[in-house]
Amino acid sequence: MDIEFVAAGAALSPKTALGRLVHEGVALDGALAQAVAASRFTGAKGQTLDVLAPAGVDAARLVLVGLGKAEAVDALGIEHAAAAAYSAVKASGLTTLRLELPDASAELAARAALGVRLGSYRFDKYRTKEPAEKKPSIVKAEIVAAGADAAFAAFAPLAALADAVSFTRDLVSEPPNVLYPAEFAARVKALESLGLEVEVLGEAEMMKLGMGSLLGVGQGSVRDSQLAILKWYGADDKKAQPVAFVGKGVCFDSGGISLKPAENMEDMKWDMGGAGAVAGLMHVLAGRKAKVNAIGILGLVENMPDGNAQRPGDVVTSMSGQTIEIINTDAEGRLVLADAIWYCQDRFKPKFMVDLATLTGAIIVALGNDLAGCYSNNEELAANLIAASNTEGEPLWRMPLPAQYDKNIDSMIADMKNTGGRPGGSITAAMFIQRFVNGVPWAHLDIASTAWKKPSSIPTSPEGATGYGVRLLNRMVAEKYEG
Ligand code: BES
Ligand code: MN
Ligand code: ZN
């Protein structure tokens, strides 16, 4: 999608649809007032009204989008309305969308552009037979701004963000025969062009480090497990303590020997959504040259049944030295994170660690499909995450780490077992990870509920991979840990 910022009244090229964002109750004149009177459009948040050949308007088509009450409009509302305008005309056959906002400030014009960028995301590389008339026709958005240069400057970091979210969505959408651990690692290696340093460890190197927990998960797969380490040194002091992010990257989760049922198993291609989000975060930090030192660690594996696969009953030794009895091979994400997190704090001594993982079905039971779960041993970090999640519209809900549940993962024959039973399944999964946190401020985001939306009611997040986490972490870093 091409983005331009133009002055009010700039000549319209043919094939332009006009999108006008209006407050609730605003008075429209002439033919538009008539069109509105013949509909239930009031300007309430989320409403749209498509008007063909509107009299007194240059464009052949106009879509009105409601913003809700003027006093309640915020930047997220502008993003959503801009994305809704795009959505209303995307397959109209017209090629340009001109957007008019009630407030043409650089800041809001830039946020409207972000809304169009995110809302127009589409993963269609494997569709070879889609008829042209079904494909989106809008290829350019012109956003009316009081000062085009200022708007363009305000858009620069948001364009970096949109690029990064698209990168994450692409990774998460890719089929598992295409995106296996080595291919994932290759795609993040390519981010070196943005100025990141990327290191990739293979199985032999992880074996030397003693990562028996992570390696056990990939043991049944013909695809080699990988650990990708992404480094961004953007702070003035390159030696300053980094912030760190760790992602679960299970490129396909069949469950292993504890095989999942067939229904919806294809969804488990997106069990690398945590690693995808961390990769996207590193993409945006580099893309906007963030003044921070940041580390991203991706534990990349495939969980498959096989003659050589890990068995229920096996005991593995993690890099921390702690032993784990495998009760259920489908509780594999925590096993990957155990070693990735230990490695992270051991090598980089970070200011804090945040891990992201599509870890449990239980978080969906607890919080539904809109909220991710946040577990943390540190009040400040948790508060910073929740605040950023609110600003960016990536909802996050604090969950408890009750000490009395810790015994649920005690094992009869090893230091711990990898499942704590069905009750509080997301909590005991988090408490398993906590056993590998060695005195570092830490947060765990269980994003099984939010990494993928089908259907989606968020205009900036089309059906499919959401890229959840990139925006909120980028915001938190920008507001709390830069400079
Ligand atoms: N990747 C799944 C979690 C998941 C389930 C994500 C559904 C998204 C949708 C994870 O590896 C898993 O299988 N967890 C098990 C844990 C259980 C065996 C203790 C689960 O949630 O059922
Ligand atoms: Mn699993
Ligand atoms: Zn999994």
Short mmCIF file of C-alpha atoms and ligand atoms in Angstrom, two decimals:
data_model
loop_
_atom_site.label_atom_id
_atom_site.label_comp_id
_atom_site.label_asym_id
_atom_site.label_seq_id
_atom_site.Cartn_x
_atom_site.Cartn_y
_atom_site.Cartn_z
CA MET A 1 0.00 0.00 0.00
CA ASP A 2 1.31 3.37 -1.10
CA ILE A 3 0.83 6.10 1.51
CA GLU A 4 0.79 9.83 0.72
CA PHE A 5 -0.15 12.89 2.73
CA VAL A 6 -1.90 15.62 0.77
CA ALA A 7 -3.35 19.08 1.36
CA ALA A 8 -7.11 19.49 1.76
CA GLY A 9 -8.65 20.12 -1.62
CA ALA A 10 -5.77 18.60 -3.60
CA ALA A 11 -7.03 17.46 -7.00
CA LEU A 12 -8.53 13.96 -6.98
CA SER A 13 -7.34 11.52 -9.57
CA PRO A 14 -10.00 9.41 -11.28
CA LYS A 15 -10.77 6.10 -9.58
CA THR A 16 -10.60 7.66 -6.14
CA ALA A 17 -12.91 6.73 -3.30
CA LEU A 18 -13.35 9.33 -0.63
CA GLY A 19 -13.38 8.25 2.99
CA ARG A 20 -14.67 10.81 5.45
CA LEU A 21 -14.29 10.20 9.18
CA VAL A 22 -17.02 12.01 11.09
CA HIS A 23 -17.96 12.52 14.72
CA GLU A 24 -21.28 11.38 16.05
CA GLY A 25 -24.03 13.92 15.48
CA VAL A 26 -22.06 16.08 13.06
CA ALA A 27 -24.26 18.01 10.60
CA LEU A 28 -23.68 17.12 6.96
CA ASP A 29 -25.01 19.27 4.17
CA GLY A 30 -26.92 18.86 0.93
CA ALA A 31 -27.08 15.51 -0.77
CA LEU A 32 -25.04 13.83 1.97
CA ALA A 33 -27.56 14.90 4.60
CA GLN A 34 -30.22 13.28 2.43
CA ALA A 35 -28.25 10.07 2.10
CA VAL A 36 -27.69 9.96 5.84
CA ALA A 37 -31.36 10.65 6.50
CA ALA A 38 -32.22 7.58 4.41
CA SER A 39 -30.02 5.38 6.61
CA ARG A 40 -29.32 4.66 10.26
CA PHE A 41 -25.91 6.26 10.12
CA THR A 42 -25.37 8.57 13.09
CA GLY A 43 -21.60 8.70 13.20
CA ALA A 44 -21.48 6.25 16.08
CA LYS A 45 -18.19 4.40 16.45
CA GLY A 46 -17.80 1.60 13.93
CA GLN A 47 -20.63 2.64 11.60
CA THR A 48 -20.02 3.07 7.88
CA LEU A 49 -22.22 4.41 5.11
CA ASP A 50 -21.29 3.85 1.50
CA VAL A 51 -22.66 6.56 -0.82
CA LEU A 52 -22.41 6.10 -4.59
CA ALA A 53 -22.17 9.12 -6.89
CA PRO A 54 -22.74 11.64 -4.10
CA ALA A 55 -23.94 14.99 -5.45
CA GLY A 56 -21.61 17.89 -4.69
CA VAL A 57 -18.61 15.63 -4.10
CA ASP A 58 -15.90 15.16 -6.71
CA ALA A 59 -15.37 11.47 -6.10
CA ALA A 60 -17.55 8.74 -7.61
CA ARG A 61 -17.93 7.10 -4.27
CA LEU A 62 -17.81 8.23 -0.68
CA VAL A 63 -17.78 6.28 2.51
CA LEU A 64 -18.67 7.90 5.79
CA VAL A 65 -17.13 6.35 8.87
CA GLY A 66 -18.38 7.05 12.37
CA LEU A 67 -15.83 7.97 15.03
CA GLY A 68 -18.28 8.27 17.92
CA LYS A 69 -18.51 11.27 20.24
CA ALA A 70 -15.92 13.95 19.49
CA GLU A 71 -14.68 14.10 23.10
CA ALA A 72 -14.07 10.34 23.20
CA VAL A 73 -12.05 9.98 19.98
CA ASP A 74 -8.48 8.78 20.42
CA ALA A 75 -5.67 7.77 18.09
CA LEU A 76 -6.73 4.11 18.13
CA GLY A 77 -10.24 5.17 17.11
CA ILE A 78 -8.76 7.04 14.14
CA GLU A 79 -6.73 3.98 13.14
CA HIS A 80 -9.78 1.74 13.31
CA ALA A 81 -11.96 4.17 11.36
CA ALA A 82 -9.32 4.56 8.65
CA ALA A 83 -9.04 0.79 8.37
CA ALA A 84 -12.85 0.52 8.22
CA ALA A 85 -12.94 3.06 5.38
CA TYR A 86 -10.37 0.99 3.51
CA SER A 87 -12.33 -2.17 4.15
CA ALA A 88 -15.56 -0.63 2.85
CA VAL A 89 -14.06 0.27 -0.54
CA LYS A 90 -11.15 -2.14 -0.88
CA ALA A 91 -12.85 -4.28 -3.53
CA SER A 92 -14.78 -1.48 -5.23
CA GLY A 93 -12.61 -1.44 -8.34
CA LEU A 94 -11.35 2.03 -7.41
CA THR A 95 -7.61 2.31 -6.87
CA THR A 96 -7.07 5.24 -4.50
CA LEU A 97 -8.56 6.00 -1.11
CA ARG A 98 -8.56 9.68 -0.08
CA LEU A 99 -9.09 10.02 3.67
CA GLU A 100 -10.45 13.16 5.33
CA LEU A 101 -10.20 13.45 9.11
CA PRO A 102 -12.00 15.94 11.32
CA ASP A 103 -8.60 16.86 12.74
CA ALA A 104 -5.81 16.91 10.14
CA SER A 105 -2.95 17.14 12.66
CA ALA A 106 0.25 15.36 11.63
CA GLU A 107 -0.09 12.93 14.53
CA LEU A 108 -3.61 11.76 13.69
CA ALA A 109 -3.01 11.72 9.93
CA ALA A 110 -0.06 9.41 10.59
CA ARG A 111 -2.19 7.16 12.78
CA ALA A 112 -4.82 6.97 10.02
CA ALA A 113 -2.07 5.86 7.65
CA LEU A 114 -1.02 3.17 10.13
CA GLY A 115 -4.64 2.01 10.29
CA VAL A 116 -4.77 1.59 6.52
CA ARG A 117 -1.43 -0.19 6.43
CA LEU A 118 -2.43 -2.69 9.12
CA GLY A 119 -5.98 -3.13 7.85
CA SER A 120 -4.91 -3.83 4.28
CA TYR A 121 -2.59 -6.68 5.26
CA ARG A 122 -3.30 -9.82 3.27
CA PHE A 123 -1.47 -13.14 2.97
CA ASP A 124 -2.27 -14.33 -0.53
CA LYS A 125 0.97 -15.67 -1.93
CA TYR A 126 -0.42 -19.20 -2.29
CA ARG A 127 -3.65 -18.19 -4.03
CA THR A 128 -3.05 -18.75 -7.70
CA LYS A 129 -6.61 -18.74 -8.98
CA GLU A 130 -8.35 -15.86 -7.25
CA PRO A 131 -10.29 -13.86 -9.87
CA ALA A 132 -9.03 -10.30 -10.28
CA GLU A 133 -12.42 -8.86 -9.33
CA LYS A 134 -12.16 -10.50 -5.91
CA LYS A 135 -8.77 -9.03 -5.13
CA PRO A 136 -8.49 -5.70 -3.34
CA SER A 137 -8.27 -2.87 -5.88
CA ILE A 138 -7.14 -0.01 -3.64
CA VAL A 139 -3.37 0.36 -3.91
CA LYS A 140 -2.87 3.86 -2.59
CA ALA A 141 -4.08 5.91 0.37
CA GLU A 142 -3.91 9.71 0.34
CA ILE A 143 -4.42 11.15 3.78
CA VAL A 144 -5.37 14.78 4.09
CA ALA A 145 -2.99 16.51 6.50
CA ALA A 146 -2.49 20.12 7.51
CA GLY A 147 1.24 19.78 6.90
CA ALA A 148 2.22 16.95 4.60
CA ASP A 149 5.89 16.99 5.63
CA ALA A 150 5.12 16.91 9.35
CA ALA A 151 2.66 14.07 8.78
CA PHE A 152 5.21 12.14 6.79
CA ALA A 153 7.78 12.59 9.55
CA ALA A 154 5.26 11.46 12.18
CA PHE A 155 4.49 8.42 10.04
CA ALA A 156 8.12 7.23 9.74
CA PRO A 157 8.25 5.23 13.03
CA LEU A 158 4.71 3.96 12.38
CA ALA A 159 5.70 2.77 8.91
CA ALA A 160 8.53 0.84 10.57
CA LEU A 161 5.95 -0.61 12.94
CA ALA A 162 3.60 -1.61 10.11
CA ASP A 163 6.50 -3.29 8.27
CA ALA A 164 7.36 -5.22 11.42
CA VAL A 165 3.77 -6.31 12.14
CA SER A 166 3.48 -7.50 8.52
CA PHE A 167 6.73 -9.42 8.92
CA THR A 168 5.33 -11.17 11.99
CA ARG A 169 1.99 -11.87 10.32
CA ASP A 170 3.79 -13.40 7.32
CA LEU A 171 5.86 -15.67 9.56
CA VAL A 172 2.79 -16.81 11.50
CA SER A 173 0.71 -17.35 8.34
CA GLU A 174 3.29 -19.41 6.48
CA PRO A 175 2.44 -23.11 6.25
CA PRO A 176 4.55 -25.43 8.40
CA ASN A 177 6.10 -27.26 5.45
CA VAL A 178 7.57 -23.92 4.36
CA LEU A 179 8.41 -22.30 7.70
CA TYR A 180 10.34 -24.90 9.70
CA PRO A 181 13.04 -23.93 12.23
CA ALA A 182 15.93 -23.46 9.76
CA GLU A 183 13.75 -21.43 7.39
CA PHE A 184 12.53 -19.25 10.28
CA ALA A 185 16.15 -18.72 11.29
CA ALA A 186 17.07 -17.80 7.71
CA ARG A 187 14.31 -15.20 7.58
CA VAL A 188 15.51 -13.51 10.75
CA LYS A 189 19.10 -13.75 9.57
CA ALA A 190 18.00 -11.62 6.61
CA LEU A 191 17.11 -8.86 9.10
CA GLU A 192 20.83 -8.11 9.36
CA SER A 193 20.15 -5.73 6.47
CA LEU A 194 18.33 -3.54 9.02
CA GLY A 195 21.39 -3.41 11.26
CA LEU A 196 20.57 -6.28 13.61
CA GLU A 197 23.19 -8.86 14.51
CA VAL A 198 21.80 -12.37 14.20
CA GLU A 199 23.41 -15.55 15.51
CA VAL A 200 21.93 -18.99 14.90
CA LEU A 201 22.78 -22.05 17.00
CA GLY A 202 22.14 -25.56 15.68
CA GLU A 203 21.59 -28.80 17.56
CA ALA A 204 25.27 -29.58 18.11
CA GLU A 205 25.89 -26.19 19.72
CA MET A 206 22.79 -26.48 21.89
CA MET A 207 23.86 -29.95 22.93
CA LYS A 208 27.18 -28.51 24.15
CA LEU A 209 25.29 -25.91 26.14
CA GLY A 210 23.27 -28.66 27.79
CA MET A 211 19.87 -27.67 26.40
CA GLY A 212 18.30 -31.08 26.90
CA SER A 213 14.89 -29.59 27.54
CA LEU A 214 14.58 -27.74 24.22
CA LEU A 215 16.31 -30.47 22.24
CA GLY A 216 14.00 -33.17 23.59
CA VAL A 217 11.04 -31.41 21.97
CA GLY A 218 12.62 -31.37 18.51
CA GLN A 219 13.98 -34.89 18.81
CA GLY A 220 11.16 -36.52 16.81
CA SER A 221 11.39 -34.10 13.92
CA VAL A 222 13.51 -34.48 10.79
CA ARG A 223 13.92 -30.68 10.92
CA ASP A 224 16.80 -29.52 13.09
CA SER A 225 16.00 -27.34 16.08
CA GLN A 226 17.50 -23.86 16.09
CA LEU A 227 18.12 -21.07 18.56
CA ALA A 228 18.13 -17.64 16.93
CA ILE A 229 19.68 -14.73 18.84
CA LEU A 230 18.88 -11.25 17.55
CA LYS A 231 20.84 -8.30 18.89
CA TRP A 232 20.14 -4.60 18.53
CA TYR A 233 22.64 -2.18 20.04
CA GLY A 234 20.94 1.19 19.58
CA ALA A 235 21.78 2.86 22.91
CA ASP A 236 24.56 5.45 23.02
CA ASP A 237 26.36 3.14 25.42
CA LYS A 238 26.66 -0.16 23.55
CA LYS A 239 27.65 -1.82 26.83
CA ALA A 240 24.51 -0.72 28.67
CA GLN A 241 22.46 -3.58 30.09
CA PRO A 242 20.00 -4.82 27.43
CA VAL A 243 16.30 -5.55 27.67
CA ALA A 244 15.45 -9.06 26.50
CA PHE A 245 12.59 -10.89 24.82
CA VAL A 246 12.20 -14.63 24.37
CA GLY A 247 9.73 -16.33 22.03
CA LYS A 248 8.24 -19.81 21.77
CA GLY A 249 8.79 -20.87 18.19
CA VAL A 250 7.13 -24.24 17.75
CA CYS A 251 6.82 -24.21 13.96
CA PHE A 252 4.35 -27.05 14.14
CA ASP A 253 2.89 -28.61 17.28
CA SER A 254 1.38 -32.02 16.55
CA GLY A 255 1.53 -32.78 20.27
CA GLY A 256 4.25 -35.36 19.66
CA ILE A 257 3.63 -38.85 21.06
CA SER A 258 0.82 -37.26 23.13
CA LEU A 259 -0.73 -36.56 19.73
CA LYS A 260 -3.39 -33.88 19.38
CA PRO A 261 -6.80 -34.72 17.86
CA ALA A 262 -7.05 -34.12 14.09
CA GLU A 263 -9.67 -31.39 14.27
CA ASN A 264 -8.05 -27.95 13.96
CA MET A 265 -4.57 -29.42 14.22
CA GLU A 266 -3.65 -27.24 11.22
CA ASP A 267 -3.93 -24.26 13.56
CA MET A 268 -0.76 -25.45 15.24
CA LYS A 269 1.32 -23.95 12.45
CA TRP A 270 0.93 -20.72 14.40
CA ASP A 271 2.45 -22.16 17.56
CA MET A 272 5.47 -20.00 16.74
CA GLY A 273 3.49 -16.78 17.28
CA GLY A 274 5.59 -15.83 20.30
CA ALA A 275 8.84 -16.12 18.36
CA GLY A 276 7.15 -14.31 15.47
CA ALA A 277 6.28 -11.40 17.76
CA VAL A 278 9.81 -11.18 19.17
CA ALA A 279 11.21 -11.20 15.62
CA GLY A 280 8.77 -8.42 14.69
CA LEU A 281 9.74 -6.42 17.76
CA MET A 282 13.43 -6.60 16.84
CA HIS A 283 12.45 -5.61 13.27
CA VAL A 284 10.74 -2.43 14.44
CA LEU A 285 13.46 -1.51 16.97
CA ALA A 286 16.04 -1.68 14.18
CA GLY A 287 13.68 -0.15 11.62
CA ARG A 288 13.17 2.99 13.69
CA LYS A 289 16.67 2.96 15.16
CA ALA A 290 15.46 2.73 18.74
CA LYS A 291 17.88 4.07 21.35
CA VAL A 292 18.04 0.89 23.36
CA ASN A 293 20.07 -2.29 23.57
CA ALA A 294 17.75 -5.23 23.04
CA ILE A 295 18.11 -8.99 22.71
CA GLY A 296 15.57 -11.29 21.08
CA ILE A 297 15.86 -15.05 21.52
CA LEU A 298 13.80 -17.50 19.51
CA GLY A 299 13.51 -21.16 20.45
CA LEU A 300 12.69 -22.84 17.14
CA VAL A 301 11.55 -26.46 17.04
CA GLU A 302 9.01 -28.79 15.48
CA ASN A 303 7.07 -31.15 17.78
CA MET A 304 6.45 -34.43 15.96
CA PRO A 305 5.67 -38.07 16.76
CA ASP A 306 8.37 -40.46 15.54
CA GLY A 307 10.32 -43.55 16.50
CA ASN A 308 12.91 -41.22 17.93
CA ALA A 309 10.44 -38.82 19.54
CA GLN A 310 10.45 -37.97 23.22
CA ARG A 311 8.20 -40.24 25.31
CA PRO A 312 5.90 -39.52 28.22
CA GLY A 313 7.97 -40.74 31.14
CA ASP A 314 11.31 -39.50 29.81
CA VAL A 315 13.45 -37.36 32.09
CA VAL A 316 15.50 -34.57 30.48
CA THR A 317 18.15 -32.29 31.94
CA SER A 318 17.80 -28.61 31.17
CA MET A 319 20.64 -26.12 30.74
CA SER A 320 19.93 -24.88 34.27
CA GLY A 321 20.82 -28.35 35.57
CA GLN A 322 17.26 -28.97 36.74
CA THR A 323 15.68 -32.22 35.59
CA ILE A 324 12.19 -32.52 34.12
CA GLU A 325 9.94 -35.53 33.91
CA ILE A 326 7.92 -35.44 30.70
CA ILE A 327 4.30 -36.27 31.50
CA ASN A 328 2.75 -35.00 28.29
CA THR A 329 4.80 -34.31 25.16
CA ASP A 330 2.17 -31.78 24.11
CA ALA A 331 3.25 -29.47 26.94
CA GLU A 332 6.33 -28.64 24.87
CA GLY A 333 6.38 -24.83 24.78
CA ARG A 334 7.50 -24.53 28.40
CA LEU A 335 10.31 -27.00 27.69
CA VAL A 336 11.56 -24.81 24.87
CA LEU A 337 11.29 -21.66 26.96
CA ALA A 338 13.06 -23.23 29.96
CA ASP A 339 16.35 -23.44 28.06
CA ALA A 340 15.88 -20.29 25.97
CA ILE A 341 15.22 -18.22 29.09
CA TRP A 342 18.11 -19.72 31.03
CA TYR A 343 20.45 -19.04 28.13
CA CYS A 344 19.17 -15.49 27.85
CA GLN A 345 19.81 -14.49 31.47
CA ASP A 346 23.04 -16.49 31.70
CA ARG A 347 24.64 -14.87 28.68
CA PHE A 348 23.15 -11.37 28.54
CA LYS A 349 22.35 -10.46 32.18
CA PRO A 350 19.37 -8.41 30.96
CA LYS A 351 17.51 -5.65 32.79
CA PHE A 352 14.41 -7.82 32.42
CA MET A 353 13.09 -10.67 30.30
CA VAL A 354 9.67 -10.90 28.69
CA ASP A 355 8.71 -14.18 27.10
CA LEU A 356 5.84 -14.58 24.64
CA ALA A 357 4.25 -17.92 23.90
CA THR A 358 1.11 -19.52 22.51
CA LEU A 359 1.48 -21.65 25.58
CA THR A 360 -1.86 -23.05 26.71
CA GLY A 361 -5.41 -23.71 25.61
CA ALA A 362 -6.22 -22.97 29.25
CA ILE A 363 -5.57 -19.23 28.82
CA ILE A 364 -8.40 -19.20 26.25
CA VAL A 365 -10.67 -20.89 28.77
CA ALA A 366 -9.67 -18.36 31.43
CA LEU A 367 -9.71 -15.12 29.41
CA GLY A 368 -11.57 -15.78 26.17
CA ASN A 369 -10.34 -14.79 22.71
CA ASP A 370 -9.55 -11.13 23.21
CA LEU A 371 -7.18 -10.98 26.17
CA ALA A 372 -3.70 -12.38 26.53
CA GLY A 373 -2.48 -13.37 30.01
CA CYS A 374 0.37 -11.56 31.77
CA TYR A 375 2.34 -13.26 34.53
CA SER A 376 5.15 -11.43 36.26
CA ASN A 377 7.43 -11.49 39.28
CA ASN A 378 7.87 -7.72 39.07
CA GLU A 379 5.23 -5.05 39.66
CA GLU A 380 6.91 -2.32 37.63
CA LEU A 381 7.42 -4.49 34.58
CA ALA A 382 3.85 -5.79 34.74
CA ALA A 383 2.47 -2.25 35.06
CA ASN A 384 4.55 -1.07 32.10
CA LEU A 385 3.30 -3.96 29.96
CA ILE A 386 -0.35 -3.42 30.85
CA ALA A 387 -0.10 0.34 30.23
CA ALA A 388 1.47 -0.21 26.81
CA SER A 389 -1.13 -2.83 25.96
CA ASN A 390 -3.91 -0.35 26.67
CA THR A 391 -2.35 2.40 24.55
CA GLU A 392 -1.76 0.10 21.61
CA GLY A 393 -5.03 -1.83 21.72
CA GLU A 394 -3.43 -5.21 22.38
CA PRO A 395 -5.37 -6.26 25.48
CA LEU A 396 -3.49 -7.95 28.30
CA TRP A 397 -4.75 -9.14 31.68
CA ARG A 398 -2.63 -9.74 34.76
CA MET A 399 -2.74 -13.30 36.07
CA PRO A 400 -1.52 -14.67 39.43
CA LEU A 401 1.48 -16.82 40.34
CA PRO A 402 0.14 -18.34 43.57
CA ALA A 403 2.95 -20.04 45.53
CA GLN A 404 0.66 -22.85 46.73
CA TYR A 405 0.26 -24.12 43.15
CA ASP A 406 3.98 -24.61 42.69
CA LYS A 407 3.84 -28.11 44.20
CA ASN A 408 1.48 -29.14 41.37
CA ILE A 409 4.52 -29.47 39.13
CA ASP A 410 6.64 -31.42 41.59
CA SER A 411 7.67 -34.82 40.23
CA MET A 412 8.13 -38.12 42.03
CA ILE A 413 11.42 -38.85 40.30
CA ALA A 414 12.79 -35.57 38.93
CA ASP A 415 13.00 -31.90 39.99
CA MET A 416 9.69 -31.15 38.29
CA LYS A 417 7.22 -32.47 35.76
CA ASN A 418 6.04 -30.65 32.67
CA THR A 419 2.30 -30.51 33.40
CA GLY A 420 0.36 -29.51 36.47
CA GLY A 421 -3.04 -30.95 35.55
CA ARG A 422 -6.06 -29.25 34.00
CA PRO A 423 -7.09 -26.86 36.79
CA GLY A 424 -5.29 -23.54 36.36
CA GLY A 425 -3.39 -24.95 33.38
CA SER A 426 -2.12 -21.59 32.17
CA ILE A 427 -0.99 -20.68 35.70
CA THR A 428 0.99 -23.85 36.35
CA ALA A 429 2.57 -23.50 32.88
CA ALA A 430 3.73 -20.01 33.88
CA MET A 431 5.00 -21.34 37.21
CA PHE A 432 7.00 -23.98 35.36
CA ILE A 433 8.74 -21.23 33.40
CA GLN A 434 9.25 -19.28 36.62
CA ARG A 435 11.41 -22.11 37.93
CA PHE A 436 13.96 -21.15 35.27
CA VAL A 437 14.02 -17.45 36.13
CA ASN A 438 17.12 -16.72 38.15
CA GLY A 439 16.47 -13.47 40.02
CA VAL A 440 15.76 -11.37 36.93
CA PRO A 441 12.60 -9.24 36.56
CA TRP A 442 10.50 -11.38 34.26
CA ALA A 443 7.12 -11.46 32.59
CA HIS A 444 5.43 -14.20 30.62
CA LEU A 445 2.70 -13.41 28.10
CA ASP A 446 0.48 -16.36 27.22
CA ILE A 447 -0.77 -15.27 23.79
CA ALA A 448 -2.52 -18.49 22.70
CA SER A 449 -5.73 -16.43 22.85
CA THR A 450 -4.60 -13.54 20.66
CA ALA A 451 -1.96 -14.63 18.13
CA TRP A 452 -4.60 -15.60 15.59
CA LYS A 453 -8.12 -14.26 14.99
CA LYS A 454 -10.79 -16.13 13.09
CA PRO A 455 -13.06 -14.30 12.64
CA SER A 456 -11.70 -10.88 13.51
CA SER A 457 -13.70 -7.87 14.58
CA ILE A 458 -10.68 -5.57 14.81
CA PRO A 459 -10.47 -3.45 11.62
CA THR A 460 -6.67 -3.17 11.84
CA SER A 461 -6.29 -6.93 12.20
CA PRO A 462 -7.75 -8.87 9.27
CA GLU A 463 -8.69 -12.49 9.83
CA GLY A 464 -5.64 -14.67 10.50
CA ALA A 465 -2.33 -13.82 12.12
CA THR A 466 -2.59 -10.69 14.28
CA GLY A 467 1.05 -9.94 15.03
CA TYR A 468 -0.05 -9.53 18.66
CA GLY A 469 2.73 -8.31 20.91
CA VAL A 470 4.82 -6.31 18.47
CA ARG A 471 2.92 -3.09 19.09
CA LEU A 472 2.72 -3.36 22.84
CA LEU A 473 6.38 -4.27 23.34
CA ASN A 474 7.50 -1.58 20.92
CA ARG A 475 5.44 0.97 22.85
CA MET A 476 6.77 -0.16 26.22
CA VAL A 477 10.37 0.02 25.04
CA ALA A 478 9.80 3.45 23.46
CA GLU A 479 8.18 4.95 26.53
CA LYS A 480 10.13 3.32 29.36
CA TYR A 481 13.48 2.02 28.24
CA GLU A 482 14.89 4.31 25.55
CA GLY A 483 17.22 7.25 25.64
N1 BES B 1 0.42 -24.92 21.56
C1 BES B 1 -0.40 -25.49 22.57
C2 BES B 1 -1.33 -24.46 23.20
C3 BES B 1 -2.46 -23.98 22.34
C4 BES B 1 -3.66 -24.68 22.32
C5 BES B 1 -2.37 -22.81 21.65
C6 BES B 1 -4.71 -24.21 21.57
C7 BES B 1 -3.41 -22.35 20.91
C8 BES B 1 -4.59 -23.05 20.86
C9 BES B 1 0.47 -26.07 23.67
O1 BES B 1 1.69 -26.56 23.28
C10 BES B 1 -0.30 -27.21 24.25
O2 BES B 1 -0.50 -28.15 23.58
N2 BES B 1 -0.69 -27.07 25.51
C11 BES B 1 -1.46 -28.05 26.17
C12 BES B 1 -0.86 -28.26 27.52
C13 BES B 1 -1.36 -29.49 28.23
C14 BES B 1 -0.91 -30.75 27.53
C15 BES B 1 -0.83 -29.48 29.65
C16 BES B 1 -2.88 -27.54 26.26
O3 BES B 1 -3.08 -26.34 26.39
O4 BES B 1 -3.80 -28.37 26.16
MN MN B 2 1.57 -28.58 22.64
ZN ZN B 3 2.51 -25.77 21.61
#
